[in-house]
Short mmCIF file of C-alpha atoms in Angstrom, two decimals:
data_model
loop_
_atom_site.label_atom_id
_atom_site.label_comp_id
_atom_site.label_asym_id
_atom_site.label_seq_id
_atom_site.Cartn_x
_atom_site.Cartn_y
_atom_site.Cartn_z
CA MET A 744 20.23 73.23 7.87
CA LYS A 745 17.21 75.30 8.86
CA ASP A 746 17.37 73.84 12.36
CA LEU A 747 21.00 74.85 12.69
CA VAL A 748 20.26 78.44 11.67
CA LEU A 749 17.40 78.57 14.14
CA ILE A 750 19.62 77.30 16.95
CA PHE A 751 22.24 79.85 16.00
CA ILE A 752 19.89 82.84 16.03
CA SER A 753 17.97 81.84 19.10
CA THR A 754 21.10 81.14 21.14
CA LEU A 755 22.82 84.29 19.98
CA LEU A 756 20.02 86.78 20.48
CA ILE A 757 16.80 85.43 21.93
CA ASN A 758 17.91 83.06 24.65
CA ASN A 759 21.18 84.78 25.29
CA LEU A 760 23.19 82.87 27.89
CA VAL A 761 23.97 85.92 29.98
CA LEU A 762 20.76 87.85 29.74
CA SER A 763 18.17 85.12 29.94
CA TYR A 764 19.93 82.20 31.67
CA PHE A 765 22.29 84.24 33.86
CA LEU A 766 25.23 82.08 32.87
CA GLY A 767 28.68 83.59 33.05
CA ILE A 768 27.64 86.53 35.21
CA CYS A 769 30.89 86.51 37.19
CA PRO A 770 33.20 87.26 34.23
CA PHE A 771 30.43 89.45 32.85
CA LEU A 772 30.66 91.71 35.89
CA GLY A 773 34.40 91.33 36.31
CA VAL A 774 35.84 91.70 32.84
CA SER A 775 33.37 94.03 31.17
CA GLY A 776 35.23 97.16 32.26
CA LYS A 777 37.37 97.51 29.16
CA ILE A 778 36.59 96.71 25.54
CA GLU A 779 39.94 95.00 24.84
CA SER A 780 39.70 92.60 27.76
CA ALA A 781 36.04 91.94 27.01
CA PHE A 782 37.01 90.96 23.49
CA GLY A 783 39.81 88.66 24.67
CA MET A 784 37.57 86.98 27.21
CA GLY A 785 34.78 86.59 24.66
CA MET A 786 37.02 84.92 22.11
CA ALA A 787 38.56 82.58 24.69
CA VAL A 788 35.10 81.56 25.90
CA THR A 789 33.76 81.00 22.38
CA PHE A 790 36.75 78.83 21.56
CA VAL A 791 36.57 76.67 24.68
CA MET A 792 32.79 76.47 24.57
CA THR A 793 32.71 75.14 21.02
CA LEU A 794 35.35 72.53 21.86
CA ALA A 795 33.69 71.63 25.16
CA THR A 796 30.30 70.96 23.59
CA SER A 797 31.86 68.87 20.80
CA ILE A 798 34.02 66.74 23.07
CA GLY A 799 31.41 66.66 25.82
CA TRP A 800 28.82 65.41 23.33
CA LEU A 801 31.10 62.65 22.10
CA ILE A 802 31.99 61.46 25.59
CA TYR A 803 28.42 61.67 26.82
CA ASN A 804 26.88 59.78 23.94
CA LEU A 805 29.64 57.33 23.13
CA ILE A 806 30.82 56.44 26.63
CA LEU A 807 28.42 57.51 29.37
CA VAL A 808 25.20 56.48 27.64
CA ARG A 809 26.62 53.25 26.29
CA PHE A 810 28.05 52.02 29.58
CA ASP A 811 25.22 53.35 31.71
CA LEU A 812 27.36 55.77 33.69
CA LEU A 813 25.02 58.75 33.62
CA PHE A 814 25.53 59.52 37.30
CA LEU A 815 29.08 60.57 36.39
CA GLU A 816 27.76 63.26 34.03
CA TYR A 817 28.70 66.30 36.12
CA VAL A 818 32.07 65.02 37.23
CA VAL A 819 32.98 64.11 33.67
CA PHE A 820 31.86 67.41 32.19
CA ILE A 821 33.75 69.52 34.68
CA LEU A 822 36.88 67.43 34.14
CA VAL A 823 36.56 67.75 30.37
CA ILE A 824 36.29 71.51 30.66
CA ALA A 825 39.21 71.79 33.08
CA ALA A 826 41.40 69.55 30.94
CA LEU A 827 40.41 71.37 27.78
CA VAL A 828 41.26 74.76 29.24
CA GLN A 829 44.62 73.40 30.32
CA ILE A 830 45.39 71.91 26.89
CA VAL A 831 44.25 75.00 25.01
CA GLU A 832 46.44 77.12 27.23
CA MET A 833 49.53 74.98 26.63
CA PHE A 834 48.80 74.79 22.91
CA ILE A 835 48.40 78.53 22.46
CA ARG A 836 51.47 79.25 24.54
CA LYS A 837 53.55 76.99 22.33
CA TYR A 838 52.28 78.04 18.91
CA SER A 839 51.18 81.63 19.10
CA SER A 840 52.69 83.95 21.62
CA ALA A 841 50.63 86.87 20.34
CA LEU A 842 47.40 84.98 20.91
CA TYR A 843 48.68 83.78 24.26
CA GLN A 844 49.36 87.31 25.39
CA SER A 845 45.85 88.41 24.52
CA LEU A 846 43.93 85.32 25.71
CA GLY A 847 46.33 83.78 28.21
CA ILE A 848 45.21 85.47 31.39
CA TYR A 849 41.56 84.73 30.72
CA LEU A 850 41.96 81.02 30.15
CA PRO A 851 42.30 79.84 33.78
CA LEU A 852 39.22 81.88 34.66
CA ILE A 853 37.16 79.97 32.15
CA THR A 854 37.13 76.70 34.09
CA THR A 855 34.81 78.22 36.65
CA ASN A 856 32.75 80.08 34.06
CA CYS A 857 29.34 78.59 34.56
CA ALA A 858 28.34 79.37 30.98
CA ILE A 859 30.51 76.55 29.66
CA LEU A 860 29.20 73.88 32.02
CA GLY A 861 25.72 75.31 31.48
CA VAL A 862 25.94 74.93 27.72
CA ALA A 863 27.16 71.35 28.09
CA LEU A 864 24.21 70.54 30.38
CA PHE A 865 21.66 72.25 28.13
CA MET A 866 23.00 70.31 25.18
CA VAL A 867 22.20 67.07 27.02
CA THR A 868 18.75 68.05 28.27
CA ARG A 869 17.75 69.30 24.82
CA ASN A 870 18.88 66.09 23.08
CA TYR A 871 20.89 67.89 20.43
CA LYS A 872 22.52 65.92 17.64
CA PHE A 873 26.26 66.32 17.21
CA LEU A 874 26.19 69.14 14.67
CA GLU A 875 23.45 70.95 16.56
CA ALA A 876 25.52 70.74 19.73
CA VAL A 877 28.56 72.25 18.00
CA VAL A 878 26.50 75.12 16.57
CA PHE A 879 24.90 75.60 19.97
CA GLY A 880 28.27 75.86 21.68
CA PHE A 881 29.65 78.25 19.08
CA SER A 882 26.65 80.56 19.05
CA GLY A 883 26.48 80.48 22.84
CA GLY A 884 30.05 81.73 22.96
CA LEU A 885 29.37 84.42 20.36
CA GLY A 886 26.27 85.55 22.24
CA PHE A 887 28.33 85.80 25.41
CA SER A 888 30.99 87.86 23.61
CA LEU A 889 28.36 90.13 22.05
CA VAL A 890 26.76 91.02 25.36
CA LEU A 891 30.16 91.37 27.02
CA LEU A 892 31.29 93.83 24.33
CA ILE A 893 28.09 95.89 24.44
CA MET A 894 28.37 96.03 28.20
CA ALA A 895 32.04 97.06 28.09
CA GLY A 896 31.18 99.87 25.67
CA ILE A 897 28.40 101.16 27.90
CA ARG A 898 30.53 100.93 31.02
CA GLN A 899 33.40 102.86 29.47
CA ASP A 900 31.02 105.73 28.80
CA LEU A 901 29.37 105.46 32.18
CA GLU A 902 32.66 105.92 33.97
CA PHE A 903 32.28 109.67 33.74
CA ALA A 904 28.59 109.77 34.58
CA ASP A 905 27.69 111.59 37.73
CA ILE A 906 25.65 109.09 39.73
CA PRO A 907 24.95 108.68 43.47
CA ARG A 908 27.91 107.12 45.23
CA VAL A 909 26.00 104.08 46.50
CA PHE A 910 25.19 103.07 42.91
CA LYS A 911 28.82 103.10 41.77
CA GLY A 912 30.24 99.77 40.62
CA ALA A 913 28.16 96.63 40.87
CA PRO A 914 24.69 98.19 41.34
CA LEU A 915 25.02 100.32 38.23
CA THR A 916 26.39 97.41 36.21
CA LEU A 917 23.50 95.17 37.27
CA ILE A 918 20.89 97.80 36.46
CA THR A 919 22.49 98.35 33.05
CA ALA A 920 22.38 94.59 32.51
CA GLY A 921 18.70 94.61 33.44
CA LEU A 922 17.94 97.27 30.84
CA LEU A 923 20.00 95.33 28.30
CA ALA A 924 17.96 92.22 29.07
CA LEU A 925 14.80 94.21 28.41
CA ILE A 926 16.17 95.36 25.07
CA PHE A 927 17.12 91.81 24.10
CA MET A 928 13.56 90.71 24.81
CA GLY A 929 12.69 92.62 21.65
CA PHE A 930 14.45 89.89 19.67
CA SER A 931 12.03 87.24 20.85
CA GLY A 932 9.76 87.96 17.90
CA LEU A 933 12.50 86.84 15.48
CA VAL A 934 11.81 83.14 15.81
CA SER A 935 8.46 81.80 16.88
CA SER A 936 8.69 78.40 18.42
CA MET B 20 32.09 82.50 66.22
CA LYS B 21 33.53 85.30 64.13
CA ASP B 22 34.10 82.82 61.30
CA PHE B 23 30.40 82.04 61.32
CA LEU B 24 29.05 85.58 61.63
CA LYS B 25 31.14 87.25 58.96
CA GLY B 26 29.38 85.34 56.19
CA LEU B 27 26.02 86.62 57.31
CA TRP B 28 26.75 90.30 56.92
CA LYS B 29 30.27 91.70 56.88
CA GLU B 30 31.64 89.48 54.13
CA HIS B 31 28.27 88.53 52.72
CA PRO B 32 28.98 86.40 49.62
CA VAL B 33 26.33 88.10 47.48
CA PHE B 34 26.10 91.70 48.57
CA ARG B 35 29.76 92.20 49.47
CA GLN B 36 31.78 89.80 47.34
CA LEU B 37 29.43 89.44 44.35
CA LEU B 38 29.88 85.68 44.28
CA GLY B 39 27.41 83.09 43.09
CA MET B 40 25.39 85.51 41.02
CA CYS B 41 24.17 83.05 38.45
CA PRO B 42 22.02 80.79 40.66
CA LEU B 43 21.05 83.83 42.69
CA LEU B 44 19.52 85.62 39.73
CA ALA B 45 18.19 82.57 37.97
CA VAL B 46 16.20 80.71 40.61
CA THR B 47 14.77 83.54 42.68
CA THR B 48 11.48 83.87 40.82
CA SER B 49 9.78 82.55 43.96
CA VAL B 50 10.56 82.11 47.64
CA ILE B 51 10.38 78.33 47.59
CA ASN B 52 12.94 78.10 44.78
CA GLY B 53 15.21 80.45 46.68
CA ILE B 54 15.01 78.38 49.87
CA SER B 55 15.67 75.08 48.10
CA MET B 56 18.66 76.49 46.26
CA GLY B 57 19.97 77.99 49.51
CA LEU B 58 19.72 74.68 51.34
CA ALA B 59 21.38 72.81 48.47
CA VAL B 60 24.29 75.26 48.54
CA VAL B 61 24.61 75.00 52.34
CA PHE B 62 24.77 71.21 52.07
CA VAL B 63 27.38 71.17 49.29
CA LEU B 64 29.45 73.93 50.86
CA PHE B 65 29.44 72.27 54.28
CA PHE B 66 30.51 68.83 53.10
CA SER B 67 33.00 70.08 50.52
CA SER B 68 34.66 72.23 53.18
CA LEU B 69 34.67 69.23 55.51
CA VAL B 70 36.44 67.01 52.99
CA VAL B 71 38.82 69.72 51.81
CA ALA B 72 39.81 70.59 55.37
CA LEU B 73 40.43 66.91 56.09
CA ILE B 74 42.56 66.16 53.06
CA LYS B 75 44.31 69.51 52.66
CA LYS B 76 47.67 68.09 53.75
CA ILE B 77 47.78 65.21 51.27
CA VAL B 78 46.68 67.07 48.13
CA PRO B 79 49.58 68.27 45.95
CA HIS B 80 49.44 72.00 45.46
CA GLN B 81 49.38 71.93 41.63
CA VAL B 82 46.28 69.78 41.26
CA ARG B 83 44.33 71.13 44.21
CA ILE B 84 41.75 73.07 42.16
CA ALA B 85 40.94 69.98 40.09
CA VAL B 86 40.64 67.87 43.23
CA TYR B 87 38.35 70.40 44.91
CA THR B 88 36.18 70.60 41.81
CA VAL B 89 35.75 66.84 41.72
CA ILE B 90 34.85 66.79 45.42
CA ILE B 91 32.27 69.52 44.86
CA ALA B 92 30.89 67.79 41.77
CA THR B 93 30.43 64.60 43.80
CA PHE B 94 28.34 66.32 46.47
CA VAL B 95 26.34 68.18 43.84
CA THR B 96 25.55 64.87 42.17
CA ILE B 97 24.30 63.56 45.52
CA VAL B 98 22.01 66.60 45.95
CA ASP B 99 20.78 66.30 42.39
CA ILE B 100 19.91 62.61 42.67
CA PHE B 101 18.25 63.21 46.05
CA LEU B 102 16.08 66.05 44.73
CA LYS B 103 15.12 64.09 41.62
CA ALA B 104 13.96 61.18 43.75
CA GLN B 105 12.36 62.98 46.70
CA LEU B 106 11.27 66.42 45.45
CA PRO B 107 10.76 66.10 41.68
CA ASP B 108 8.81 69.39 41.44
CA ILE B 109 11.62 71.43 42.93
CA SER B 110 14.17 69.52 40.92
CA ARG B 111 12.28 70.45 37.75
CA SER B 112 11.91 74.13 38.55
CA LEU B 113 15.57 74.51 39.50
CA GLY B 114 16.58 72.57 36.39
CA PRO B 115 20.20 72.97 35.31
CA TYR B 116 20.99 75.36 38.16
CA ILE B 117 21.47 72.45 40.57
CA PRO B 118 24.39 70.96 38.59
CA LEU B 119 25.63 74.50 38.08
CA ILE B 120 26.34 74.70 41.82
CA ILE B 121 29.59 72.95 40.85
CA VAL B 122 30.89 76.12 39.27
CA ASN B 123 29.36 78.41 41.87
CA CYS B 124 32.33 80.54 42.83
CA ILE B 125 31.23 80.71 46.48
CA ILE B 126 31.97 77.05 47.03
CA LEU B 127 35.29 76.81 45.21
CA GLY B 128 36.21 80.19 46.64
CA ARG B 129 35.59 79.13 50.26
CA CYS B 130 37.34 75.77 49.78
CA GLU B 131 40.37 77.46 48.25
CA ALA B 132 40.51 80.60 50.38
CA PHE B 133 39.44 79.21 53.73
CA ALA B 134 39.03 75.46 54.15
CA SER B 135 42.40 74.65 52.62
CA LYS B 136 44.18 76.95 55.10
CA HIS B 137 42.30 76.65 58.38
CA THR B 138 41.36 74.02 60.93
CA LEU B 139 38.39 71.74 60.45
CA LYS B 140 36.22 73.47 63.04
CA ARG B 141 36.80 76.95 61.69
CA SER B 142 36.25 75.77 58.11
CA LEU B 143 32.90 74.25 59.00
CA LEU B 144 31.77 77.42 60.79
CA ASP B 145 32.90 79.49 57.84
CA ALA B 146 31.04 77.22 55.41
CA LEU B 147 27.85 77.42 57.46
CA GLY B 148 28.07 81.20 57.74
CA MET B 149 28.69 81.70 54.04
CA GLY B 150 25.99 79.19 53.10
CA LEU B 151 23.39 80.78 55.34
CA GLY B 152 24.44 84.25 54.19
CA PHE B 153 23.89 83.15 50.61
CA SER B 154 20.55 81.62 51.61
CA TRP B 155 19.15 84.79 53.11
CA GLY B 156 20.26 86.69 50.03
CA LEU B 157 18.31 84.19 47.92
CA LEU B 158 15.34 84.40 50.26
CA LEU B 159 15.22 88.18 50.19
CA LEU B 160 15.50 88.40 46.41
CA GLY B 161 12.98 85.59 45.96
CA ALA B 162 10.51 87.26 48.32
CA ILE B 163 10.75 90.65 46.60
CA ARG B 164 10.39 89.19 43.15
CA GLU B 165 7.54 86.86 44.05
CA LEU B 166 5.66 89.55 45.98
CA PHE B 167 5.79 92.15 43.21
CA GLY B 168 5.85 89.74 40.27
CA THR B 169 2.87 87.57 41.20
CA GLY B 170 1.49 89.22 44.35
CA THR B 171 2.11 86.13 46.49
CA ILE B 172 4.55 84.81 49.09
CA LEU B 173 5.06 81.04 49.11
CA GLY B 174 1.99 80.79 46.90
CA VAL B 175 -0.28 82.68 49.35
CA THR B 176 -1.78 85.85 47.93
CA ILE B 177 -0.60 88.86 49.91
CA MET B 178 -1.29 91.83 47.70
CA PRO B 179 -4.87 93.23 47.50
CA LYS B 180 -6.92 92.27 44.46
CA ILE B 181 -6.51 95.61 42.71
CA TYR B 182 -2.74 95.05 42.60
CA ASN B 183 -1.61 94.41 39.07
CA PRO B 184 1.44 92.08 39.13
CA LEU B 185 4.58 93.52 37.58
CA ILE B 186 5.51 90.77 35.16
CA ILE B 187 8.98 92.29 34.70
CA MET B 188 9.89 91.20 38.23
CA ILE B 189 9.86 87.52 37.35
CA LEU B 190 11.58 88.08 34.01
CA PRO B 191 15.39 88.03 33.81
CA ALA B 192 15.51 91.82 33.48
CA GLY B 193 13.73 92.20 36.82
CA ALA B 194 16.32 90.00 38.51
CA PHE B 195 19.16 92.27 37.44
CA LEU B 196 17.29 95.43 38.41
CA VAL B 197 16.20 94.21 41.87
CA LEU B 198 19.68 92.94 42.71
CA GLY B 199 21.22 96.21 41.53
CA PHE B 200 18.98 98.24 43.81
CA LEU B 201 19.48 95.81 46.71
CA ILE B 202 23.25 96.17 46.53
CA ALA B 203 22.87 99.93 46.39
CA ILE B 204 20.71 99.80 49.54
CA MET B 205 23.32 97.61 51.26
CA ASN B 206 25.99 100.15 50.33
CA LYS B 207 23.84 102.90 51.80
CA ILE B 208 23.43 100.99 55.08
CA GLU B 209 27.15 100.38 55.22
CA GLN B 210 27.86 104.06 54.63
CA SER B 211 25.56 105.26 57.38
CA GLN B 212 27.12 102.73 59.76
CA GLU B 213 30.56 104.04 58.98
CA LYS B 214 29.48 107.59 59.74
CA LYS B 215 28.47 106.57 63.25
#
């Protein structure tokens, strides 16, 4: 239990996927303009990421390891993620139109979100057990959403800031992200490992 | 020729289109990492574009993204296995960012936007241009971060002894800051060119 809590906190705050592994930067830069869309994207990613680590873990350990097919690792993971995104999209569309309207447009984007593949690969290299992998996926998604939301909040306020024209857009967003990464470094004292 | 050149500056994947940010920021703590990542991307991009351009007519439209992704994943696996066997040090320092080339938007983006619509020759030129454009972006960022972060270039000390390395440059925060300022500089250059 203690291990799970440690994984949760360290993935959420200390080793945040976006700010210390640079995973999911593309949606981070693209979708963080508005708080509502940041929230939708964050939830969709958390959902798919949790499922992807669970199913990815099962396939990796029960099929790939057993039949000595490890060279297929990347191909299998990317197919699992793509298929999962597709299934989730169809499922949500059928059963909850409200949820589909808020998450729907973000789902196709998730397939190429490197955070999801990244989490699946980290889970393998770190030899997580099943439950640890699920917690890892879930907290990774939450950490992504947290940073996305903070960023969206900052960017909404920055829209009216008077800055040099060459810094408008991507440069300003990246510099803000850099400062945010510095702030998150303060969390590294939370868990000593 | 235009297909090749546009990737190097005018439609530069990093500074203009903001593609492939995650490997760019993650591996550029030193020049050598930047170069290896650049070459790996050039290889994958070149061969994926080759295959996509060859099979574009027989792939059904609905499943094309999945097909492209599998093609890319195959070439990435080849690179990964090659690096593990031949250059284990580089393979270790690049870590998970080699497999993450699969989801690098530059590659899927070029396959989808260019290779699936143009002739083989033009696709290959485009792939080379984009790949090399990405590589010099990596090289530049790697050089700046290594020079200021550790005072060396390719492991050779450049800065005088009194120079105190700025640790922040090799931390994640430094990556964001340097790239932010670089893009701003690129914008400035672009602006002054337009004025002329």
